[in-house]
């Protein structure tokens, strides 16, 4: 079985977020797919089966900790693989997933637009427990699928060294910490600096056996809508400040869904022997 390793939300090797992509003729057992994800030990391994309808694929994502309902970077990686190695003339792909139909459009040679749902965010009280477990008091906190904590300190986002066991005690599947980017003195700490970054963030997922998700697309279905409303901007350039780092270009469609644009690059093609 062929497997592709893709660096997503970047056009530079060894940055962005790695995803493994497996193209299947028919489904493997859930146990086998989870074992492959554990063996890869990446934040996500994606499995695809082509459907009878043109340009439609069934897509499932597995972390080392189990199956997940939504993943942005692995969806981008799947589109990159299909459109570059299997169906090179396709401009649009539809993925049938646990989060419904997700569409990916190829905008140019290496820019892909993902159409994703937006999570409803409920503002929650900032408890002493949240402050103790994270190590700094956020100015706001919201809960969707994940917990998102907003800070007024970019330096904290860049340098945070959080405790996995403490994060597991928080509500939400993942923890996202985010701040507006406004301190130009920190630009020297931002890799692959681009102009006009609106916000920075980091995403942590120890409940999925991942300490930090390097560039989290589903996380930006929480983060980007918040900052669009806060900054009163229709288009947002977001920077994930992990060690690998990555950039997402986000906007809201008329139907309220998220449009995320990103690039991807191939790291490796391999064979899995089962």
mmCIF file of N, CA, C and O in Angstrom, residues 181 187 190-198 237-239 246-249:
data_model
loop_
_atom_site.group_PDB
_atom_site.id
_atom_site.type_symbol
_atom_site.label_atom_id
_atom_site.label_comp_id
_atom_site.label_asym_id
_atom_site.label_seq_id
_atom_site.Cartn_x
_atom_site.Cartn_y
_atom_site.Cartn_z
ATOM 1 N N UNK A 181 -1.361 39.682 16.635
ATOM 2 C CA UNK A 181 0.025 40.041 16.330
ATOM 3 C C UNK A 181 0.117 41.542 16.124
ATOM 4 O O UNK A 181 -0.431 42.082 15.171
ATOM 5 N N UNK A 187 8.992 40.085 15.516
ATOM 6 C CA UNK A 187 9.063 39.545 14.164
ATOM 7 C C UNK A 187 10.310 38.697 13.954
ATOM 8 O O UNK A 187 10.307 37.738 13.177
ATOM 9 N N UNK A 190 9.665 35.078 14.525
ATOM 10 C CA UNK A 190 8.700 34.407 13.664
ATOM 11 C C UNK A 190 9.401 33.902 12.416
ATOM 12 O O UNK A 190 9.947 34.680 11.642
ATOM 13 N N UNK A 191 9.399 32.582 12.246
ATOM 14 C CA UNK A 191 10.070 31.991 11.097
ATOM 15 C C UNK A 191 9.279 32.265 9.814
ATOM 16 O O UNK A 191 8.052 32.347 9.825
ATOM 17 N N UNK A 192 10.004 32.354 8.699
ATOM 18 C CA UNK A 192 9.380 32.553 7.384
ATOM 19 C C UNK A 192 8.399 33.732 7.445
ATOM 20 O O UNK A 192 7.264 33.644 6.986
ATOM 21 N N UNK A 193 8.860 34.826 8.022
ATOM 22 C CA UNK A 193 8.000 35.998 8.271
ATOM 23 C C UNK A 193 7.367 36.507 6.988
ATOM 24 O O UNK A 193 8.019 36.667 5.972
ATOM 25 N N UNK A 194 6.061 36.708 7.039
ATOM 26 C CA UNK A 194 5.354 37.346 5.952
ATOM 27 C C UNK A 194 4.713 38.617 6.495
ATOM 28 O O UNK A 194 4.550 38.772 7.698
ATOM 29 N N UNK A 195 4.368 39.523 5.598
ATOM 30 C CA UNK A 195 3.771 40.774 6.037
ATOM 31 C C UNK A 195 2.332 40.573 6.495
ATOM 32 O O UNK A 195 1.651 39.635 6.082
ATOM 33 N N UNK A 196 1.896 41.428 7.376
ATOM 34 C CA UNK A 196 0.483 41.572 7.719
ATOM 35 C C UNK A 196 -0.103 40.357 8.423
ATOM 36 O O UNK A 196 -1.271 40.019 8.209
ATOM 37 N N UNK A 197 0.655 39.682 9.245
ATOM 38 C CA UNK A 197 0.084 38.639 10.090
ATOM 39 C C UNK A 197 -0.891 39.289 11.068
ATOM 40 O O UNK A 197 -0.583 40.287 11.705
ATOM 41 N N UNK A 198 -2.081 38.701 11.179
ATOM 42 C CA UNK A 198 -3.108 39.270 12.062
ATOM 43 C C UNK A 198 -3.085 38.675 13.461
ATOM 44 O O UNK A 198 -3.327 39.374 14.447
ATOM 45 N N UNK A 237 -4.797 36.663 7.918
ATOM 46 C CA UNK A 237 -3.573 35.886 7.764
ATOM 47 C C UNK A 237 -3.153 35.438 9.158
ATOM 48 O O UNK A 237 -2.879 36.271 10.032
ATOM 49 N N UNK A 238 -3.140 34.145 9.388
ATOM 50 C CA UNK A 238 -2.856 33.616 10.716
ATOM 51 C C UNK A 238 -1.543 32.844 10.688
ATOM 52 O O UNK A 238 -1.202 32.205 9.691
ATOM 53 N N UNK A 239 -0.849 32.900 11.800
ATOM 54 C CA UNK A 239 0.458 32.247 11.904
ATOM 55 C C UNK A 239 0.447 31.291 13.078
ATOM 56 O O UNK A 239 0.124 31.684 14.203
ATOM 57 N N UNK A 246 3.621 27.540 10.456
ATOM 58 C CA UNK A 246 2.837 27.486 9.226
ATOM 59 C C UNK A 246 1.913 28.679 9.134
ATOM 60 O O UNK A 246 1.652 29.367 10.130
ATOM 61 N N UNK A 247 1.411 28.928 7.919
ATOM 62 C CA UNK A 247 0.579 30.098 7.647
ATOM 63 C C UNK A 247 -0.727 29.665 7.000
ATOM 64 O O UNK A 247 -0.733 28.818 6.104
ATOM 65 N N UNK A 248 -1.841 30.249 7.455
ATOM 66 C CA UNK A 248 -3.150 29.999 6.870
ATOM 67 C C UNK A 248 -3.770 31.323 6.460
ATOM 68 O O UNK A 248 -3.640 32.326 7.168
ATOM 69 N N UNK A 249 -4.460 31.298 5.327
ATOM 70 C CA UNK A 249 -5.160 32.475 4.807
ATOM 71 C C UNK A 249 -6.651 32.168 4.915
ATOM 72 O O UNK A 249 -7.162 31.282 4.225
#
